[in-house]
Short mmCIF file of C-alpha atoms and ligand atoms in Angstrom, two decimals:
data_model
loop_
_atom_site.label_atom_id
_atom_site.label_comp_id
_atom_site.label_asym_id
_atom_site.label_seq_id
_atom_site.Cartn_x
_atom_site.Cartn_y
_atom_site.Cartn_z
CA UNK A 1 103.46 -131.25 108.02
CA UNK A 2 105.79 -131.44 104.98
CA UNK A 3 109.36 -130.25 105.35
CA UNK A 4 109.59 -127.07 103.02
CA UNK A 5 113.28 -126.98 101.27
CA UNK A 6 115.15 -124.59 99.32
CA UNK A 7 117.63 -125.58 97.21
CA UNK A 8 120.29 -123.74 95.34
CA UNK A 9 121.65 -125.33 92.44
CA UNK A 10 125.01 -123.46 91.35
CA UNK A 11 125.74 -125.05 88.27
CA UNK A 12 129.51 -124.87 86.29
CA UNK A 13 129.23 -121.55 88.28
CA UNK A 14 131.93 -119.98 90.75
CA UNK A 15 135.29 -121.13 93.14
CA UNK A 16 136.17 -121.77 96.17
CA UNK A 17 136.11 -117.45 96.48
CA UNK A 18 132.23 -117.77 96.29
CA UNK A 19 131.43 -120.33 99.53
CA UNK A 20 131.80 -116.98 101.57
CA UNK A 21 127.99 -116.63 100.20
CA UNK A 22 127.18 -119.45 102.69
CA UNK A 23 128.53 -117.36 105.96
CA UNK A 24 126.59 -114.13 103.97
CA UNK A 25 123.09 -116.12 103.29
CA UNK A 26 123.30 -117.72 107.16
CA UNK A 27 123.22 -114.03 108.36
CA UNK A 28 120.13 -113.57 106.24
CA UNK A 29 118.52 -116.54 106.90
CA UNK A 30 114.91 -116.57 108.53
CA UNK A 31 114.94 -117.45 112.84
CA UNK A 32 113.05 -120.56 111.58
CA UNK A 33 114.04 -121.09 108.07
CA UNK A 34 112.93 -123.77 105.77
CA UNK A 35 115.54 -126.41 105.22
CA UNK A 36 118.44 -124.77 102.51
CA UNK A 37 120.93 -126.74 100.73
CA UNK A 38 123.48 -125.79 98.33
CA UNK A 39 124.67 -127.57 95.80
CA UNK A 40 128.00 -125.98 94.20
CA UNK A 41 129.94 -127.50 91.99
CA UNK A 42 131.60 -131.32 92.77
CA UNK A 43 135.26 -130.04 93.14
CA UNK A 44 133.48 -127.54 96.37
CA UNK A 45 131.66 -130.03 97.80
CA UNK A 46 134.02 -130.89 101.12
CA UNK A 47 135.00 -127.09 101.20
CA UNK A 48 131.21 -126.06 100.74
CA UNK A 49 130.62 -128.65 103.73
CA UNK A 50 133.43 -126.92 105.80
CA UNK A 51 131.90 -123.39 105.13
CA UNK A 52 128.63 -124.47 106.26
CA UNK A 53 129.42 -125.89 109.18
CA UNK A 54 127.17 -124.53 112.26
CA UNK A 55 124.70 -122.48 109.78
CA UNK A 56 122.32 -125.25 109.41
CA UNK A 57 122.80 -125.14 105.58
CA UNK A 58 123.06 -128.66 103.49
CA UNK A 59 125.48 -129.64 100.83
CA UNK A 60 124.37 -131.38 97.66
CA UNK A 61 125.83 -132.66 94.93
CA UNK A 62 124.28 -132.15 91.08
CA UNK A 63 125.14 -135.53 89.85
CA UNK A 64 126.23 -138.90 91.03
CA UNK A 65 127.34 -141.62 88.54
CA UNK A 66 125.15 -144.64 88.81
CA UNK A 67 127.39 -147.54 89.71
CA UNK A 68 129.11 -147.43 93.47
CA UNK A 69 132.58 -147.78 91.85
CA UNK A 70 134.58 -148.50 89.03
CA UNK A 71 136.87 -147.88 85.50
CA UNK A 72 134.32 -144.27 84.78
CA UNK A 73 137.11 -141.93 84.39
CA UNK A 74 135.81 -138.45 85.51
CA UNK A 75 132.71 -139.96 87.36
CA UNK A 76 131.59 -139.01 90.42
CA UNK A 77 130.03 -142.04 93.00
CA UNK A 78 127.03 -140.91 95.73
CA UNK A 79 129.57 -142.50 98.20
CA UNK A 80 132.38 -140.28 97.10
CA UNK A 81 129.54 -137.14 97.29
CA UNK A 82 128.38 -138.73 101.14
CA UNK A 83 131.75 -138.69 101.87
CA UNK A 84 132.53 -134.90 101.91
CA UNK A 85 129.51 -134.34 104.19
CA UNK A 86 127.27 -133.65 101.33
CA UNK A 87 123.45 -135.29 101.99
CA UNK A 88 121.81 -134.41 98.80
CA UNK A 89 122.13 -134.78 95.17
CA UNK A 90 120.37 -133.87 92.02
CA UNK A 91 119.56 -136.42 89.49
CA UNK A 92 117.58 -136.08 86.55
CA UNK A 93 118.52 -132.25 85.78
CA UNK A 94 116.95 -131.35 82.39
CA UNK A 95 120.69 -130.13 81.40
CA UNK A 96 121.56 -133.66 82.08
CA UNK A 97 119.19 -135.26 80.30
CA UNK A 98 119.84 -132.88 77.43
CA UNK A 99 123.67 -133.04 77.21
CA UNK A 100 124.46 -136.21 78.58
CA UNK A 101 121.85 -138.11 76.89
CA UNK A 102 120.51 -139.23 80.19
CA UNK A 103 117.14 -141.44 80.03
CA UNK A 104 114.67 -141.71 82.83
CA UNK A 105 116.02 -145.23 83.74
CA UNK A 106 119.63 -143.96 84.06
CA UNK A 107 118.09 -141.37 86.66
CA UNK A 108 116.38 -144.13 88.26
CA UNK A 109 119.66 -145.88 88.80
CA UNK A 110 120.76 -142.82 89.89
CA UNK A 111 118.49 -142.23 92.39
CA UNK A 112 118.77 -145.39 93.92
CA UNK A 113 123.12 -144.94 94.06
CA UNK A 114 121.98 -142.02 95.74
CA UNK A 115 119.83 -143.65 98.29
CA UNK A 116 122.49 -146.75 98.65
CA UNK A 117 125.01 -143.96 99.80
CA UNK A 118 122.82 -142.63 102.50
CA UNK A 119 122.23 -139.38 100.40
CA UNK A 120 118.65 -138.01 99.31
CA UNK A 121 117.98 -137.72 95.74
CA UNK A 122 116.28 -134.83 94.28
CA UNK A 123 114.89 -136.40 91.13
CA UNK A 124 114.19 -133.43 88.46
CA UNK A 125 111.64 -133.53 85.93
CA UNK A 126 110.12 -131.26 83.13
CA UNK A 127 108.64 -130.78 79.92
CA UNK A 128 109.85 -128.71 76.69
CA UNK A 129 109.05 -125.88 74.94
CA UNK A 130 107.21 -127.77 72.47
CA UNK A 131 105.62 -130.27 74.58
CA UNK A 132 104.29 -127.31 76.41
CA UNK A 133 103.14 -125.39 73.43
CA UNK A 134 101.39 -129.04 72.42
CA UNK A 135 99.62 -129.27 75.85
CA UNK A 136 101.29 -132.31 76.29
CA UNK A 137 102.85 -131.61 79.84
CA UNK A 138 100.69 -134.19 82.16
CA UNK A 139 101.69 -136.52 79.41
CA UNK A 140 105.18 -135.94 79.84
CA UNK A 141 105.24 -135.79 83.40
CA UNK A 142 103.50 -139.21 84.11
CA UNK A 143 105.90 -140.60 81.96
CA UNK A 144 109.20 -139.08 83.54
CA UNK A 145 107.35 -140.24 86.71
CA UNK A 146 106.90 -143.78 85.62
CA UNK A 147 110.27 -144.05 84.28
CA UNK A 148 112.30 -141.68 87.14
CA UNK A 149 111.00 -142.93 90.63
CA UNK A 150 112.40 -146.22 91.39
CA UNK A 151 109.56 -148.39 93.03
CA UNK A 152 111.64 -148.25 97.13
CA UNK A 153 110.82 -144.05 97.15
CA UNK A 154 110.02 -143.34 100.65
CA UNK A 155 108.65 -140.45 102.47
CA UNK A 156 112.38 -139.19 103.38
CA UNK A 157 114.72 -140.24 100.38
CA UNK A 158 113.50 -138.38 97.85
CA UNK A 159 112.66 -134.79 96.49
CA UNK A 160 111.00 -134.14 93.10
CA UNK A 161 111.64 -130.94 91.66
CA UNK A 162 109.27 -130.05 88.72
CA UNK A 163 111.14 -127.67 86.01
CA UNK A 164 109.59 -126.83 82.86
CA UNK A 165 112.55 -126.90 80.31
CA UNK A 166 111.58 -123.37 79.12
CA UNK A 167 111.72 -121.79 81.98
CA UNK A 168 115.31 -122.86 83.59
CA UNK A 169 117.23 -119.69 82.82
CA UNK A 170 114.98 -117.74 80.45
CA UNK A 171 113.25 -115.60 82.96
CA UNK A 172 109.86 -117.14 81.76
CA UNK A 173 107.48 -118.99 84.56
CA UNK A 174 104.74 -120.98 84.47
CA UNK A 175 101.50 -119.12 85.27
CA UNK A 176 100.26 -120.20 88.73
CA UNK A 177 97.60 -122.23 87.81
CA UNK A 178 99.79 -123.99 85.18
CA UNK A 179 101.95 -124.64 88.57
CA UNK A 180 99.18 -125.33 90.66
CA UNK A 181 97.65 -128.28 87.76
CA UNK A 182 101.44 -130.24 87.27
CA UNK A 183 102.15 -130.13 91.28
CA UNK A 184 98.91 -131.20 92.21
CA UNK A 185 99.20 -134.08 89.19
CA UNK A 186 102.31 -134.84 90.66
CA UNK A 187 101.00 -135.37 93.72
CA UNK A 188 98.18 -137.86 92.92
CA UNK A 189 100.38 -139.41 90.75
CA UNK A 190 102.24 -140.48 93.76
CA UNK A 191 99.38 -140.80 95.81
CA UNK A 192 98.15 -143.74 93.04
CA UNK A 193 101.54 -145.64 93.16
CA UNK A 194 102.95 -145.28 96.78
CA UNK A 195 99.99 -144.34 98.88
CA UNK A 196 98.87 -141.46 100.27
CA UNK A 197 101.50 -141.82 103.44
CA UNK A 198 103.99 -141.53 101.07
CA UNK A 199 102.82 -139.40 98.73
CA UNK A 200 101.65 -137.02 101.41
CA UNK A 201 105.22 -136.71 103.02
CA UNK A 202 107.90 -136.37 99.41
CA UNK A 203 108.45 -132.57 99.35
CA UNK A 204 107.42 -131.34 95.57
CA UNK A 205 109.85 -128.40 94.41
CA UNK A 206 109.34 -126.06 91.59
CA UNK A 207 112.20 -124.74 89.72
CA UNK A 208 112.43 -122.58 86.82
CA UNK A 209 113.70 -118.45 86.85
CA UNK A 210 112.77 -118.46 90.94
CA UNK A 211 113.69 -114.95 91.46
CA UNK A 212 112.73 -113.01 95.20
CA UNK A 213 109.95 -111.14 92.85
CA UNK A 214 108.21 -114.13 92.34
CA UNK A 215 108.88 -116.59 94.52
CA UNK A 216 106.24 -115.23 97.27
CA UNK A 217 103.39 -116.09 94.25
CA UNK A 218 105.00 -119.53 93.23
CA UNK A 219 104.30 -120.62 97.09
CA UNK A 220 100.97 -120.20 96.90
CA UNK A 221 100.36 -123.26 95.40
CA UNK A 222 99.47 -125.77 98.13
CA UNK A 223 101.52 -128.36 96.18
CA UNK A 224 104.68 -126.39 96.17
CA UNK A 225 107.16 -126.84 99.52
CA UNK A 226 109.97 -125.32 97.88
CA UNK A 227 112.19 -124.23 94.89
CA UNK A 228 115.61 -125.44 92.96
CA UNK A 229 117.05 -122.25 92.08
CA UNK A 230 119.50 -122.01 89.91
CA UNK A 231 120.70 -118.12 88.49
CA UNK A 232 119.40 -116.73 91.89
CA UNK A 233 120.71 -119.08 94.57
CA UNK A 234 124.77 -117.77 93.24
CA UNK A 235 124.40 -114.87 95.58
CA UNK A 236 122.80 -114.11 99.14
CA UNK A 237 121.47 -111.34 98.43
CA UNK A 238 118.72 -112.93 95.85
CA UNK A 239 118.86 -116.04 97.67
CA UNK A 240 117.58 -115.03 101.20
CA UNK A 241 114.46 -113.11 100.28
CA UNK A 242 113.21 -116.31 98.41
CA UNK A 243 114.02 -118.16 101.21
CA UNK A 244 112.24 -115.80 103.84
CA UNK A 245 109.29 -115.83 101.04
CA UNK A 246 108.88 -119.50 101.36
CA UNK A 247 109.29 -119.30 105.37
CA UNK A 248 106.38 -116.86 105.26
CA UNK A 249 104.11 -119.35 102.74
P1 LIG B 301 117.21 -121.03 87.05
O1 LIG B 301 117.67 -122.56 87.07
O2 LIG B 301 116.67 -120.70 88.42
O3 LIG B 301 118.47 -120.26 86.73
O4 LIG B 301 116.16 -120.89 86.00
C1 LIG B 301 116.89 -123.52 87.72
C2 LIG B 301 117.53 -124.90 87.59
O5 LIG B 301 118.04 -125.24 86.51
O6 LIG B 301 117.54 -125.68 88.55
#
């Protein structure tokens, strides 16, 4: 069976103040929960590692750089991120790609810095507003496929979190069906260029306004193991019901 995963992406969003949310979403976590990882932002990462010790929660990072070292002031290396305990990062966000100009072959470099440093990339992917008004989402997505997944994805390295542009933040979401037709393309899309082994075991997450009112309907979809939440993973509270939702799926 596919690992189902959780993952909370906290954006330029809280301190050191907020990791207490770990030891409050542990309490509230499921007696067989999904896997959950957090990803807060870079400057938390050993602390959030610290906090989370013993609660079975993950630390992930939101970016890497894509070289293992070197002159990138600012820049953050996957071995840097492995090296606070963290075992995830996100590559490929659509706020990324939007304000740092990032192409799918950077995140392919990215993901595979990820993968050098022992750390499992969650590659994200997603149309626009207007592509989606356009019906041109498969298109999109085979392409951001093709140009996103380095060729040496495995079974275990990688997560691929779909998230329509036009729904991160703005409290709109996909219908299901719409969900149910990009996850299941997704899937066969992998299926076609790493094999159904492969294909079968890469955990597909959506992500998009993922709120505890609607999470229990976006995990219907067969294709769907988890979510990357972003506003609603900040605080317990709206985090743990979508996490017991996806237990229960
Ligand atoms: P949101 O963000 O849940 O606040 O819409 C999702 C994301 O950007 O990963």
């Amino acid at each position: 069976m596919r690992r189902k995963l959780a993952a909370g992406n906290w954006k330029m969003n809280g301190t050191a103040a907020c990791l207490a949310e770990l030891g409050a979403l542990h309490k509230m976590l499921p007696t067989a929960p999904p896997e959950v990882v957090i990803c807060p932002p870079a400057p938390l990462l050993f602390r959030a590692h610290e906090a989370a010790r013993g609660t079975g929660i993950e630390i992930g990072a939101q970016d890497c750089h894509m070289e293992a070292s070197g002159a990138f002031t600012g820049d953050i290396s996957a071995s840097l991120i492995a090296d606070t305990g963290a075992l995830y990062v996100i590559v490929g966000h659509s706020e990324r790609r939007d304000a740092h100009e990032e192409r799918d072959r950077d995140v392919r470099k990215k993901a595979k810095a990820a993968w050098a440093a022992g750390l499992t990339a969650i590659i994200c992917i997603g149309e626009t507003l207007e592509d989606h008004e356009a019906n041109n989402t498969l298109d999109i997505i085979a392409g951001q496929l093709a140009g996103s997944l380095p060729d040496q994805m495995t079974g275990t390295n990688t997560v691929i979190a779909y998230e329509p542009i036009w729904a991160i933040g703005t409290g709109k979401v996909p219908t299901l069906e719409q969900i149910v037709e990009v996850h299941d393309f997704i899937r066969a899309k992998l299926e076609t260029r790493y094999g159904a082994d492969i294909a079968d075991m890469v955990p597909l997450l959506y992500g998009g306004s993922v709120k505890p009112d609607n999470a229990a309907t976006i995990f219907q979809a067969a294709n769907v193991d988890g979510a990357l939440v972003g506003g609603a993973s900040l605080k317990a509270v709206d985090f743990a019901p979508i996490i017991q939702a996806l237990a229960d799926s």
